[in-house]
Tab-separated table of C-alpha atoms and ligand atoms in Angstrom:
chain	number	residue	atom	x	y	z
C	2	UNK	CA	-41.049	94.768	169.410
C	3	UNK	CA	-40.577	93.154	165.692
C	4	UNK	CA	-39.355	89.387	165.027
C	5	UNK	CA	-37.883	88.990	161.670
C	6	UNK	CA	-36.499	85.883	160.241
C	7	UNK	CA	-33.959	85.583	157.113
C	8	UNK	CA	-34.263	82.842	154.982
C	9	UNK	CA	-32.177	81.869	151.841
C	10	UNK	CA	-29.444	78.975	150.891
C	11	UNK	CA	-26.268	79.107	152.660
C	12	UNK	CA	-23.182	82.133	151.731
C	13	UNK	CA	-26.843	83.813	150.326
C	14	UNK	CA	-25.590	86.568	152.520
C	15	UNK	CA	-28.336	86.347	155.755
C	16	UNK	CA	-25.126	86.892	158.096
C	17	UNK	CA	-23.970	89.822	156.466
C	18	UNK	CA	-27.273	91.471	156.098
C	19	UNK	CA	-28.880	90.476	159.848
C	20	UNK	CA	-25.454	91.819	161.235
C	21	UNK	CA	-25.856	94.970	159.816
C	22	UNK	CA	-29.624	95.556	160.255
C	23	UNK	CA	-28.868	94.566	163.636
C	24	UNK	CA	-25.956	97.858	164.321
C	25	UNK	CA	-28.442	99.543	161.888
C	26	UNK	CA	-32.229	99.022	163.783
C	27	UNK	CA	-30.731	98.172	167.550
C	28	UNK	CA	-32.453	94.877	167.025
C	29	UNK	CA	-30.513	91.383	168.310
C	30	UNK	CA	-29.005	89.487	165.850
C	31	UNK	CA	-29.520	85.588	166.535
C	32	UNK	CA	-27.802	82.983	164.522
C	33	UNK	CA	-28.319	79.537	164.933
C	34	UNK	CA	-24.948	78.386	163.294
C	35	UNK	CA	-23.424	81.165	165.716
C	36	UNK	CA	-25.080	79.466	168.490
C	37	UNK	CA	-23.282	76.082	167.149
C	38	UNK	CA	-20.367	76.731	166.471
C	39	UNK	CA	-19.743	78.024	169.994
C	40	UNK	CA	-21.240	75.301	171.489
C	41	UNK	CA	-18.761	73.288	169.629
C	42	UNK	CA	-15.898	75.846	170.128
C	43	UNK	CA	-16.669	75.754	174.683
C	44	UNK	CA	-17.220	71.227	173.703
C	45	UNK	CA	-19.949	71.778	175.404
C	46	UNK	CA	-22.669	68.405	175.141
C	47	UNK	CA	-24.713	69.473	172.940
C	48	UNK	CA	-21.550	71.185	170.740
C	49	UNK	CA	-20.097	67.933	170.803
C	50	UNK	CA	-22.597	66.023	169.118
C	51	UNK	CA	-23.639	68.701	166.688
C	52	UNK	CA	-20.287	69.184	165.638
C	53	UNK	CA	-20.794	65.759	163.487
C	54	UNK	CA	-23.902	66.817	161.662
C	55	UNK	CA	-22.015	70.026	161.197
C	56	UNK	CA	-18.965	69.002	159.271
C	57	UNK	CA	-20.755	66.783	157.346
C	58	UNK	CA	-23.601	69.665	156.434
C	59	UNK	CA	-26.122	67.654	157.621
C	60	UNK	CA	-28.884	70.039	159.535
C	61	UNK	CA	-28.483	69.557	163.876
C	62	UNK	CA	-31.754	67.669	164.620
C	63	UNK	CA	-34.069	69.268	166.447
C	64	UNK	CA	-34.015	67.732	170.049
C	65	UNK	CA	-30.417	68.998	170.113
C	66	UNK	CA	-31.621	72.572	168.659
C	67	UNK	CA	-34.951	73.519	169.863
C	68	UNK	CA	-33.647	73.531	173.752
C	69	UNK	CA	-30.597	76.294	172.759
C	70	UNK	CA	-32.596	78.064	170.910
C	71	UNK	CA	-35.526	78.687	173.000
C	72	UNK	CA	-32.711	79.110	176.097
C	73	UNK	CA	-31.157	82.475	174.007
C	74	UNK	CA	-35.041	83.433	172.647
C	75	UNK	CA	-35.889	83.877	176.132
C	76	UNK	CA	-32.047	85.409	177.601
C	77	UNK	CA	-32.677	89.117	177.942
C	78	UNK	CA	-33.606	91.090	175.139
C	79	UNK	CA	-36.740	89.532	173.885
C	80	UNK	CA	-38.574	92.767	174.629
C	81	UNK	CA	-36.997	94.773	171.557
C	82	UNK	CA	-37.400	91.345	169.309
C	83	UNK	CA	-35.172	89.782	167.088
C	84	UNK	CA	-33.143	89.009	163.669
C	85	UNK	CA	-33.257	85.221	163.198
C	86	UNK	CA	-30.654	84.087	161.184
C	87	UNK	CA	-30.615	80.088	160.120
C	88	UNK	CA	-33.486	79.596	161.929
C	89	UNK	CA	-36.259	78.091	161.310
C	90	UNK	CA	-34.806	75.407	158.632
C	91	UNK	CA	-37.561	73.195	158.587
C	92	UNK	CA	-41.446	73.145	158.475
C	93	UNK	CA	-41.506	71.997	162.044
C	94	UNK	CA	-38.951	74.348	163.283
C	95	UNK	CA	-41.127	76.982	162.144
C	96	UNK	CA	-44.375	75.779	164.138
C	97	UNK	CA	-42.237	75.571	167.344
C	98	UNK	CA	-40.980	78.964	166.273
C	99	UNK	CA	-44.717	80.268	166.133
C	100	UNK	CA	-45.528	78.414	168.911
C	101	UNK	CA	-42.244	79.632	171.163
C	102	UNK	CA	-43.482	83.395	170.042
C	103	UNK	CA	-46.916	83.027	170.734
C	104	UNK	CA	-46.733	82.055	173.894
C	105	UNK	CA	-45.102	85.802	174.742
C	106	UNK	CA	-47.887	87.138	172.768
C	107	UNK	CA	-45.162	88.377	169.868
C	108	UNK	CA	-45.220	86.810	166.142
C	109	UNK	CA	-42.916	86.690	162.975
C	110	UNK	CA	-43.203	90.170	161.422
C	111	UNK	CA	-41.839	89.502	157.867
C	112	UNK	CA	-39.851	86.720	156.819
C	113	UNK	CA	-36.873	87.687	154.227
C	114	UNK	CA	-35.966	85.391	151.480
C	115	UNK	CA	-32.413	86.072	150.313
C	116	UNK	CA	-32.328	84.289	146.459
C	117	UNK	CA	-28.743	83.210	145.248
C	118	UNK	CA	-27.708	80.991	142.620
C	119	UNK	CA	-26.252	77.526	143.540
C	120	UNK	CA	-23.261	78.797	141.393
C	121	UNK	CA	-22.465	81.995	143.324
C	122	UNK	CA	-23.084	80.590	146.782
C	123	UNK	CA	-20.067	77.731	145.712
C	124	UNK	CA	-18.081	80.802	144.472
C	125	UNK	CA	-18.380	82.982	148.181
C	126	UNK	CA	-17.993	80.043	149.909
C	127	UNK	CA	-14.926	78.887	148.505
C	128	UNK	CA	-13.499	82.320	149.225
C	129	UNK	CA	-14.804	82.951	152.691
C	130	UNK	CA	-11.792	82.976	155.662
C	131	UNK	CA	-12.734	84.037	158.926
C	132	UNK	CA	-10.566	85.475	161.721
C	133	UNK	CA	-10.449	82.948	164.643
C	134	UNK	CA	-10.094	85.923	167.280
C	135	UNK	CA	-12.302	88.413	166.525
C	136	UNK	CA	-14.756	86.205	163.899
C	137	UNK	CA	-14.142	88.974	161.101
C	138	UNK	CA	-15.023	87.654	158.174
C	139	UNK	CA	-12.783	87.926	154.679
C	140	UNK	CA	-13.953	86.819	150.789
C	141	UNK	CA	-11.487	86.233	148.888
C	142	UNK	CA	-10.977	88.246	145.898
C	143	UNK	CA	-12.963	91.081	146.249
C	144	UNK	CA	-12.746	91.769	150.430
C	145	UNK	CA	-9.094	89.608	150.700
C	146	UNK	CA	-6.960	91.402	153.548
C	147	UNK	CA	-4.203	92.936	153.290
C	148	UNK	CA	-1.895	90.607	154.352
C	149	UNK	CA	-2.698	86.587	153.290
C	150	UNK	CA	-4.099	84.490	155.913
C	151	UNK	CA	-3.921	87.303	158.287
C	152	UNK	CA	-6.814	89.280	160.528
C	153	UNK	CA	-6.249	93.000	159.696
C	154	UNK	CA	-8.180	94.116	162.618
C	155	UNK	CA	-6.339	92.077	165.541
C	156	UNK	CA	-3.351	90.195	163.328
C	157	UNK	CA	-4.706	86.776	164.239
C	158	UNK	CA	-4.390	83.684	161.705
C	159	UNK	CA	-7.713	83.332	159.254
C	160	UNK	CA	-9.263	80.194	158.803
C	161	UNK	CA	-12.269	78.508	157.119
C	162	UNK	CA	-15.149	76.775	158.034
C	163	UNK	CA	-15.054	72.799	157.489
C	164	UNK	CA	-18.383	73.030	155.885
C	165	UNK	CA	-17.405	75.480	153.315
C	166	UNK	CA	-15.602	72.326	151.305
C	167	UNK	CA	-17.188	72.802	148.035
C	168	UNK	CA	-18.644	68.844	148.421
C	169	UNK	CA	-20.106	69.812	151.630
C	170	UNK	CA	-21.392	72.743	150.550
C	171	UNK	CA	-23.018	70.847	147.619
C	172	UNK	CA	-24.760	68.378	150.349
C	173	UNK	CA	-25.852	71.534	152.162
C	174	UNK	CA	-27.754	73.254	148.903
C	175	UNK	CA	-29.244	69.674	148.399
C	176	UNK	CA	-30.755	69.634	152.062
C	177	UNK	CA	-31.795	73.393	151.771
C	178	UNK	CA	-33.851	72.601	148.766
C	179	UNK	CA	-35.267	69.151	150.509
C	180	UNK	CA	-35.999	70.776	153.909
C	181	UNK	CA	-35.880	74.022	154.164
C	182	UNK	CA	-36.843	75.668	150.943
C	183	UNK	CA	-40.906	74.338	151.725
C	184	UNK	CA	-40.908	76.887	154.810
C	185	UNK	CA	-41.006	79.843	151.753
C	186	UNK	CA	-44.802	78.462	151.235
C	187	UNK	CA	-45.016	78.452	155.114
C	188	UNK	CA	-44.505	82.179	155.370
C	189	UNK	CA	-46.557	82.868	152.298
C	190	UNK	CA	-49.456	81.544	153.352
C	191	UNK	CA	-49.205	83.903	156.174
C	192	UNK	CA	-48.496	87.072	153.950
C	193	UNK	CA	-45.021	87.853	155.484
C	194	UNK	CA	-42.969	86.616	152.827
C	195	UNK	CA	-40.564	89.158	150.475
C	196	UNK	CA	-37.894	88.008	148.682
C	197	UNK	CA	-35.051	90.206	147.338
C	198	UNK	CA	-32.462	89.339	144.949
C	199	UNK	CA	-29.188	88.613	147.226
C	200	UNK	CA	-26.565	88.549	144.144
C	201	UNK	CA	-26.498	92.527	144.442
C	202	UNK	CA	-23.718	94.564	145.919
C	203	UNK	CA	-24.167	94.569	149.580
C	204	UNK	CA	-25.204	97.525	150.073
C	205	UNK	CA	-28.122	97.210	147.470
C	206	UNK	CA	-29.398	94.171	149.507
C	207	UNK	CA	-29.141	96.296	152.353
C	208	UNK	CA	-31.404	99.029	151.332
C	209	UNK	CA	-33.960	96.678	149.784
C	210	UNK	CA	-33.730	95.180	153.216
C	211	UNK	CA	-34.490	98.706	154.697
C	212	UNK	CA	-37.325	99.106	152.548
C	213	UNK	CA	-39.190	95.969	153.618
C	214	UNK	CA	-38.147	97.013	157.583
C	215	UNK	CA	-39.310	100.038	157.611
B	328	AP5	P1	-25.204	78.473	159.388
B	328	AP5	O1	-24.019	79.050	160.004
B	328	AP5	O2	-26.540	79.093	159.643
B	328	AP5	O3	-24.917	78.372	157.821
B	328	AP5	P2	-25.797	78.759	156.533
B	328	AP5	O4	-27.210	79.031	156.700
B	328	AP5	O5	-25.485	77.630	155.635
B	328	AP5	O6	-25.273	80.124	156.208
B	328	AP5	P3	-23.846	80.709	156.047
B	328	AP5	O7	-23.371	81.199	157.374
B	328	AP5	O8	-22.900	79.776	155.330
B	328	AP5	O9	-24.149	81.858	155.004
B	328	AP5	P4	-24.995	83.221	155.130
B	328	AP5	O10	-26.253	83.109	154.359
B	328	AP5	O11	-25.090	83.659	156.561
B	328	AP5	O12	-24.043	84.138	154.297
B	328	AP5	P5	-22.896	85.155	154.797
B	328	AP5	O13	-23.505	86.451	155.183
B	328	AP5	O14	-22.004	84.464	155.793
B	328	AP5	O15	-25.358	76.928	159.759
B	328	AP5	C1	-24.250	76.050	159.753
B	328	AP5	C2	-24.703	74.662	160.151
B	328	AP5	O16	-25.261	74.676	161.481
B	328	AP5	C3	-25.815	74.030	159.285
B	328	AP5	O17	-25.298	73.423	158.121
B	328	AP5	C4	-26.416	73.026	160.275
B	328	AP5	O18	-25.604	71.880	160.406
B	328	AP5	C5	-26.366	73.778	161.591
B	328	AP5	N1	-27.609	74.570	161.833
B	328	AP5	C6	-27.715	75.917	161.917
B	328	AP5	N2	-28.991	76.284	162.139
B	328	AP5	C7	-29.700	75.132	162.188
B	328	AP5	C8	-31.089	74.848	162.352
B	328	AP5	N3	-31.992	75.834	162.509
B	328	AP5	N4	-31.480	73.551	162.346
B	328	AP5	C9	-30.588	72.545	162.191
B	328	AP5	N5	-29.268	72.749	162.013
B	328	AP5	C10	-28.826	74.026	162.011
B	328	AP5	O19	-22.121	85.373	153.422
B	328	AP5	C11	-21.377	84.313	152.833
B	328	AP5	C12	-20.150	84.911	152.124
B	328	AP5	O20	-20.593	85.719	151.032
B	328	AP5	C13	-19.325	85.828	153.044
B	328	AP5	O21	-17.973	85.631	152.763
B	328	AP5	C14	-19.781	87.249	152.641
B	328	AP5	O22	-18.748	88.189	152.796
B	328	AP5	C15	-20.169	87.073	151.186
B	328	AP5	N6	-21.283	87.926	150.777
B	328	AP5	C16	-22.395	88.217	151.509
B	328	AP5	N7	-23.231	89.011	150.809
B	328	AP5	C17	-22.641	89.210	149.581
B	328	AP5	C18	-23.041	89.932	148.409
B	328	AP5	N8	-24.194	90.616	148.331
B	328	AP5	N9	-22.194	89.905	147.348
B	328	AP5	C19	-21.012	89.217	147.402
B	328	AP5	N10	-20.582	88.522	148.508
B	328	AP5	C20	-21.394	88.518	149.576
């Protein structure tokens, strides 16, 4: 049973990477902006009033959060542990985190730091379409599909995310470095802390990732 958490900026690649150590390790993959965006999606609530902070890239405050979150911690397959993706974002998130764990007598194995540049995370970000079927995701140039705008796998219409304006993503690199970046220091001080370069090829992340795993 083995809790990991990803950390890094936004488009650093913690998606990508906890989706595949996930298939890889048989481990559930947990994202908080996942968790969102459906919310949003079903209008539920609590998806109606995060949707605001969302668009604007503005982080969901944590009354809204903490409840969902602790609601899918506990659904299921807490017994084989999980990839946190997106969360915690802030110091306090983190306590209730340790807190939410501790109670079930489990704890944060290692916590991942994924380190991109402000100017590549603008560059994937401003390239990434997702299929609004079967959430496939696309970058343009390098991973485009084959036909523009549409899904490969199911031929449904690609999108992109509202937040992945370039000015929004700006506001969201400014409120990672404000509130989320201190956490690092958090997870230092507790010894679980690697960070690997997340401008390599994905598959180089992946088996850096694997070495810190295993
Ligand atoms: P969330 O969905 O978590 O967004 P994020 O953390 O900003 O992360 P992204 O999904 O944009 O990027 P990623 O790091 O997962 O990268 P990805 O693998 O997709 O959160 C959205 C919003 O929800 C927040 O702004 C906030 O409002 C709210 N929220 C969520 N959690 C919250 C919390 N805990 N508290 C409060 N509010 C919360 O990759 C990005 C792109 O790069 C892709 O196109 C990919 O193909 C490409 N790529 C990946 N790896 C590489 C590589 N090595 N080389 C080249 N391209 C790559």
């Amino acid at each position: 049973m083995r809790n990991f958490v990803f950390l890094g900026p936004p488009g650093s690649g913690k998606g990508t990477q906890a989706t595949r150590l996930s298939q890889k390790v048989g481990i559930r993959h947990l994202s908080t902006g996942d968790l969102l965006r459906n919310a949003v999606q079903e209008q539920t609530a609590l998806g109606m009033q995060a949707k605001e902070y969302m668009e604007k890239g503005d982080l969901v405050p944590d009354q809204l959060l903490l409840g969902l979150l602790e609601e899918s911690m506990n659904n299921g397959a807490m017994s084989k542990g999980t990839i946190l993706d997106g969360f915690p974002r802030t110091v306090p998130q983190a306590e209730s985190l340790r807190d939410m764990l501790n109670k079930n007598n489990m704890k944060v194995d290692a916590a991942v730091l994924l380190e991109v540049s402000d100017e590549e995370v603008i560059k994937r970000l401003s390239g990434r379409w997702f299929c609004t079927t079967c959430q496939r995701t696309y970058n343009y140039p390098m991973h485009a599909p084959k036909k523009e705008g549409i899904c490969d796998d199911d031929g449904h219409e690609l999108q992109r995310r509202r937040d992945d304006e370039e000015e929004v993503v700006r506001k969201r690199l400014h409120i990672y470095r404000e509130r989320t970046a201190p956490i690092v220091d958090f997870y230092r001080a507790e010894s679980i802390l690697t960070t690997i370069c997340g401008e390599q090829s994905p598959d180089k992340v992946f088996s850096d990732l694997l070495e810190v795993i295993q």
